[in-house]
mmCIF file of C-alpha atoms in Angstrom:
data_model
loop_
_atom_site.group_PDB
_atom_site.id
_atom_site.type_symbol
_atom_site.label_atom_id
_atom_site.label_comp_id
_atom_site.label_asym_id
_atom_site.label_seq_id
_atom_site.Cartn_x
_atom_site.Cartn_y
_atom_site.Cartn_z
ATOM 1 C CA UNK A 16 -8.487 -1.824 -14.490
ATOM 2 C CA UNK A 17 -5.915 -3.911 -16.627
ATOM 3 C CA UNK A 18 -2.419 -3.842 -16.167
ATOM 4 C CA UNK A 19 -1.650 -3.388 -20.191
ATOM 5 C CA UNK A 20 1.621 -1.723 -19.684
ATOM 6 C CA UNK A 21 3.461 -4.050 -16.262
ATOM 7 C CA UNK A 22 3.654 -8.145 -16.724
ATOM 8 C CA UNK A 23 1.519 -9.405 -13.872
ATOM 9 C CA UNK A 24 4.511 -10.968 -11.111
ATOM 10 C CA UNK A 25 3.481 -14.562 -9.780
ATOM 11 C CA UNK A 26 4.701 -15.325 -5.895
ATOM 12 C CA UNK A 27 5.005 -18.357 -4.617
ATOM 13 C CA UNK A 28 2.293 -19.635 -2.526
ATOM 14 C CA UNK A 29 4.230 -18.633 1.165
ATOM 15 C CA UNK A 30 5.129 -14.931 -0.582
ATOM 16 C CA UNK A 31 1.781 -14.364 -1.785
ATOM 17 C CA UNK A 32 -0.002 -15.666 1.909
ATOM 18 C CA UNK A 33 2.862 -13.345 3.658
ATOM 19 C CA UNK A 34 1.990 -10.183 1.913
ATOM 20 C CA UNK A 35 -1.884 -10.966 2.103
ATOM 21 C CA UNK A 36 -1.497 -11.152 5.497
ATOM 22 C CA UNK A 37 0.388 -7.813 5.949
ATOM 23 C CA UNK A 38 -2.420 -6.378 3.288
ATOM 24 C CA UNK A 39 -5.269 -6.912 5.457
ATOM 25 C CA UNK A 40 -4.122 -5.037 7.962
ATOM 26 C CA UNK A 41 -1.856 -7.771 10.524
ATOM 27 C CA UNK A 42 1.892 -7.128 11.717
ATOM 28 C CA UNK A 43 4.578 -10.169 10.446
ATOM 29 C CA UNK A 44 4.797 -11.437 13.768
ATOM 30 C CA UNK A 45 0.595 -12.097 13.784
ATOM 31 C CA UNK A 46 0.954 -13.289 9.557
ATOM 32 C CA UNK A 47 3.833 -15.593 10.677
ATOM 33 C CA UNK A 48 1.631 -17.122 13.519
ATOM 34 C CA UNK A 49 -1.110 -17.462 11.301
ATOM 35 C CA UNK A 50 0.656 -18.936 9.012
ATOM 36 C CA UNK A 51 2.694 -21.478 11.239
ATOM 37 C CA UNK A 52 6.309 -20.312 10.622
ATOM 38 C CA UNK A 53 8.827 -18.462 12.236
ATOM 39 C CA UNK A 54 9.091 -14.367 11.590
ATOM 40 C CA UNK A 55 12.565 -14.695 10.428
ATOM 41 C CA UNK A 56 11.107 -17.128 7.416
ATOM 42 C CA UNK A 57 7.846 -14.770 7.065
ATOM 43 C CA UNK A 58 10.431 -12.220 7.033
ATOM 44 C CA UNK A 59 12.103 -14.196 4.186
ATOM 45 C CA UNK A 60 9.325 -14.402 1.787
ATOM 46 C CA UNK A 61 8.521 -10.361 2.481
ATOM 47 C CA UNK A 62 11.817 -9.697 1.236
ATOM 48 C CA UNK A 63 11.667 -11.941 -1.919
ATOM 49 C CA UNK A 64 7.895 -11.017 -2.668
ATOM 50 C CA UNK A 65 9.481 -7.451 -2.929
ATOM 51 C CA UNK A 66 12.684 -7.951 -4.923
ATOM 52 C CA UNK A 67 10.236 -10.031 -7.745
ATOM 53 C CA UNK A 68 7.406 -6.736 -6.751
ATOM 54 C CA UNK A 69 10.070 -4.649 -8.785
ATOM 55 C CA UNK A 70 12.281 -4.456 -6.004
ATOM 56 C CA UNK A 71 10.353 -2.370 -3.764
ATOM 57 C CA UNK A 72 11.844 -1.801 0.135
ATOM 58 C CA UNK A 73 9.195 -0.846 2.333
ATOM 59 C CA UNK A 74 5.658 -3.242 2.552
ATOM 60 C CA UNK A 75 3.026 -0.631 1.635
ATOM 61 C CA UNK A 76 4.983 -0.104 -2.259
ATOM 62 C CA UNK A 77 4.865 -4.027 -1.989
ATOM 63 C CA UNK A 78 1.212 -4.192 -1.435
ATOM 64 C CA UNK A 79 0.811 -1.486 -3.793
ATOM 65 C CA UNK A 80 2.647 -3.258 -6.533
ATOM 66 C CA UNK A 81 1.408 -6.298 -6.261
ATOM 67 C CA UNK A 82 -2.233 -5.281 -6.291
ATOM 68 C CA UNK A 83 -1.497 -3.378 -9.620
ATOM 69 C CA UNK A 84 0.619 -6.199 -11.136
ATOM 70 C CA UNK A 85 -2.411 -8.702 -9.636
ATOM 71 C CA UNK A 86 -0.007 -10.803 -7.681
ATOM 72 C CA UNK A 87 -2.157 -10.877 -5.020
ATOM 73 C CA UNK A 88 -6.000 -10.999 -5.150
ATOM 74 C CA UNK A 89 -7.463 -7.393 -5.648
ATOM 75 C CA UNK A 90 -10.116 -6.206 -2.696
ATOM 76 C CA UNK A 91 -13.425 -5.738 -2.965
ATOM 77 C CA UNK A 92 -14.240 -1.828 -4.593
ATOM 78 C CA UNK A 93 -15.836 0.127 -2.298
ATOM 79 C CA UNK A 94 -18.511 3.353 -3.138
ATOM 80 C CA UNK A 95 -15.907 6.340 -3.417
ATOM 81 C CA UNK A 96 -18.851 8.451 -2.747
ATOM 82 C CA UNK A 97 -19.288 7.277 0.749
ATOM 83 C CA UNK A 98 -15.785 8.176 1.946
ATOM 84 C CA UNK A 99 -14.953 11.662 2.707
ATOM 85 C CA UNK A 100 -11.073 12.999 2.558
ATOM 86 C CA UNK A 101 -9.264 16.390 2.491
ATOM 87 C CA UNK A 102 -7.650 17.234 0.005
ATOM 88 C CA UNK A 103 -4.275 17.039 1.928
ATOM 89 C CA UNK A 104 -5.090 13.902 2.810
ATOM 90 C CA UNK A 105 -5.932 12.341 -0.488
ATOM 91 C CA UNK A 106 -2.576 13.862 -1.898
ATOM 92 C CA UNK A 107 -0.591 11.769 0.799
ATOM 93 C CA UNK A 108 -1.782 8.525 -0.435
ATOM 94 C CA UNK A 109 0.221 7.457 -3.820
ATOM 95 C CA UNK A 110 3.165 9.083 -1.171
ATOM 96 C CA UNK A 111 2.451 6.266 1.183
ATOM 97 C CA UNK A 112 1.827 3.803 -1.341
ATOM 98 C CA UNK A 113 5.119 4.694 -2.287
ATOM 99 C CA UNK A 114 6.745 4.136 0.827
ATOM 100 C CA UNK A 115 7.948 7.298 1.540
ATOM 101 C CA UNK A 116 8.207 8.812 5.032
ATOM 102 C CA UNK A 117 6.943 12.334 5.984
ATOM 103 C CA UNK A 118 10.127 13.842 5.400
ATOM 104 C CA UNK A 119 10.373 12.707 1.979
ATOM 105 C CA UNK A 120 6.718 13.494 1.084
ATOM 106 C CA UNK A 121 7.435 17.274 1.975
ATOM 107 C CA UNK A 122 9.721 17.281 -1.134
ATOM 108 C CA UNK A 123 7.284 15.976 -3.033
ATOM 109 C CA UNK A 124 4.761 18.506 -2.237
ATOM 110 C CA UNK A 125 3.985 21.850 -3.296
ATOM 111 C CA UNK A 126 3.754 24.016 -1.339
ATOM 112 C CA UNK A 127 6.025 22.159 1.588
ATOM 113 C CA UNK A 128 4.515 21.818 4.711
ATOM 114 C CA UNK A 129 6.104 20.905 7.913
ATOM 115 C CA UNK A 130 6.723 17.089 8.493
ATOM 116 C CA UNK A 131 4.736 17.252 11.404
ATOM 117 C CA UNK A 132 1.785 18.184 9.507
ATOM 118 C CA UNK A 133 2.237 15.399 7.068
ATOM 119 C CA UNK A 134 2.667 13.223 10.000
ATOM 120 C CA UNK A 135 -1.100 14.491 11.477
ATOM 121 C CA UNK A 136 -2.420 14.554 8.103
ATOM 122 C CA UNK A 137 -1.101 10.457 8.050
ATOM 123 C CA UNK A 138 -2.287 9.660 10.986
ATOM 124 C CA UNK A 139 -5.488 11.274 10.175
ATOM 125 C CA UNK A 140 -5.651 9.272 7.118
ATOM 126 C CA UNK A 141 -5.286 6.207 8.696
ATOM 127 C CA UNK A 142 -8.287 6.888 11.123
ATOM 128 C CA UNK A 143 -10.473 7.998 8.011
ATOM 129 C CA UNK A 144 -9.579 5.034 6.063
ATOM 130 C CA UNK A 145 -9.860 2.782 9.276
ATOM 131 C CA UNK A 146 -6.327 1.341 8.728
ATOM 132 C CA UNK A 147 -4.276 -0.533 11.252
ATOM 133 C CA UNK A 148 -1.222 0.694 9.548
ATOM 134 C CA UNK A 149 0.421 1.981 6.292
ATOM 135 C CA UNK A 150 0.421 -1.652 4.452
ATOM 136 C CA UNK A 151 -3.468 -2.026 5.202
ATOM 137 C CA UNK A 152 -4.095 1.691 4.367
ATOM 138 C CA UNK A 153 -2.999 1.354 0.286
ATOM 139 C CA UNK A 154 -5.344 -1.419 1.081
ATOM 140 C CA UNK A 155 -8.112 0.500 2.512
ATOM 141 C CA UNK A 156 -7.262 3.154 -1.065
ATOM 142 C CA UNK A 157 -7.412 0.758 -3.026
ATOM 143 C CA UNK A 158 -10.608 -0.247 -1.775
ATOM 144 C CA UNK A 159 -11.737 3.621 -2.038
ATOM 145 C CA UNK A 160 -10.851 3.648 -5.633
ATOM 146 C CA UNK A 161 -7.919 6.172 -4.349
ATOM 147 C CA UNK A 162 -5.459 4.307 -5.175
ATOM 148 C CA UNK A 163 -5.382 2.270 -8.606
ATOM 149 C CA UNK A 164 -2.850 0.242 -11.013
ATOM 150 C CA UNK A 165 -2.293 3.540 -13.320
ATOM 151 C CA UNK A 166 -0.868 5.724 -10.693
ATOM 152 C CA UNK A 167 1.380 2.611 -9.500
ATOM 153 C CA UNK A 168 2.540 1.798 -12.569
ATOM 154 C CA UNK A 169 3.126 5.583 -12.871
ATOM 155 C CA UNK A 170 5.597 5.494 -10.515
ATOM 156 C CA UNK A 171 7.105 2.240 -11.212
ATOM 157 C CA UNK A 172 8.386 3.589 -14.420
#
């Protein structure tokens, strides 16, 4: 997939290793460990990786973003064919990739169902996909082929 239509965002190296981190899956206390720093700097870097990410506020949009714009490496494709997801499932990821909360994805929905059956059909999700939390799961559908640059840059516009 190119990225034609968004200008692909360079991070600085400490950005870039910060949102990697929270990509594959680890919290920012276990990334800023890793990576020898304090939280409140990892913290830091998350929050200028996602102004220069088109000013995205919550991590899984970041992670989104940046694979689309290829400021961070791009995972591995996976066979789509060997993952199996309801459709009410499937229709919840560009909503996470997003960053919205349940709440917000029943607006976006037709028909609306209750946020507590958004929130089983995340949770859900995240055990199908096998990810440790929302930031690793746009990981996990990107990996799927679920989740790709057009449908960010979709949404960026």
């Amino acid at each position: 997939m190119t990225t034609k239509h968004v200008t692909r965002i360079i991070l600085a190296p400490r950005e870039r290793q910060v949102l990697e981190g929270l990509a594959a899956g680890a919290s920012l206390p276990v990334v800023a460990n890793d990576l020898k720093i304090r939280e409140g700097t990892a913290a830091g870097y998350l929050k200028n990786a996602k102004r220069k990410l088109h000013g995205v506020n919550e991590t899984p949009a970041a992670v989104a973003v940046a694979y689309a714009t290829e400021a961070i490496v791009r995972p591995e494709l996976r066979d789509p064919e060997t993952l199996f997801l309801p459709r009410e499932q499937r229709v919840l990821v560009p909503l996470i990739a997003r960053g919205l909360t349940a709440a917000q994805m029943v607006t976006e929905l037709t028909p609306k169902p209750k946020v507590d059956i958004i929130r089983r059909d995340c949770r859900e999700l995240r055990v199908n996909l096998q990810a440790l939390n929302r930031a690793h799961l746009v990981t996990r559908a990107w990996e799927f082929q679920i989740l790709n640059a057009e449908q960010v840059i979709a949404w960026l516009r």
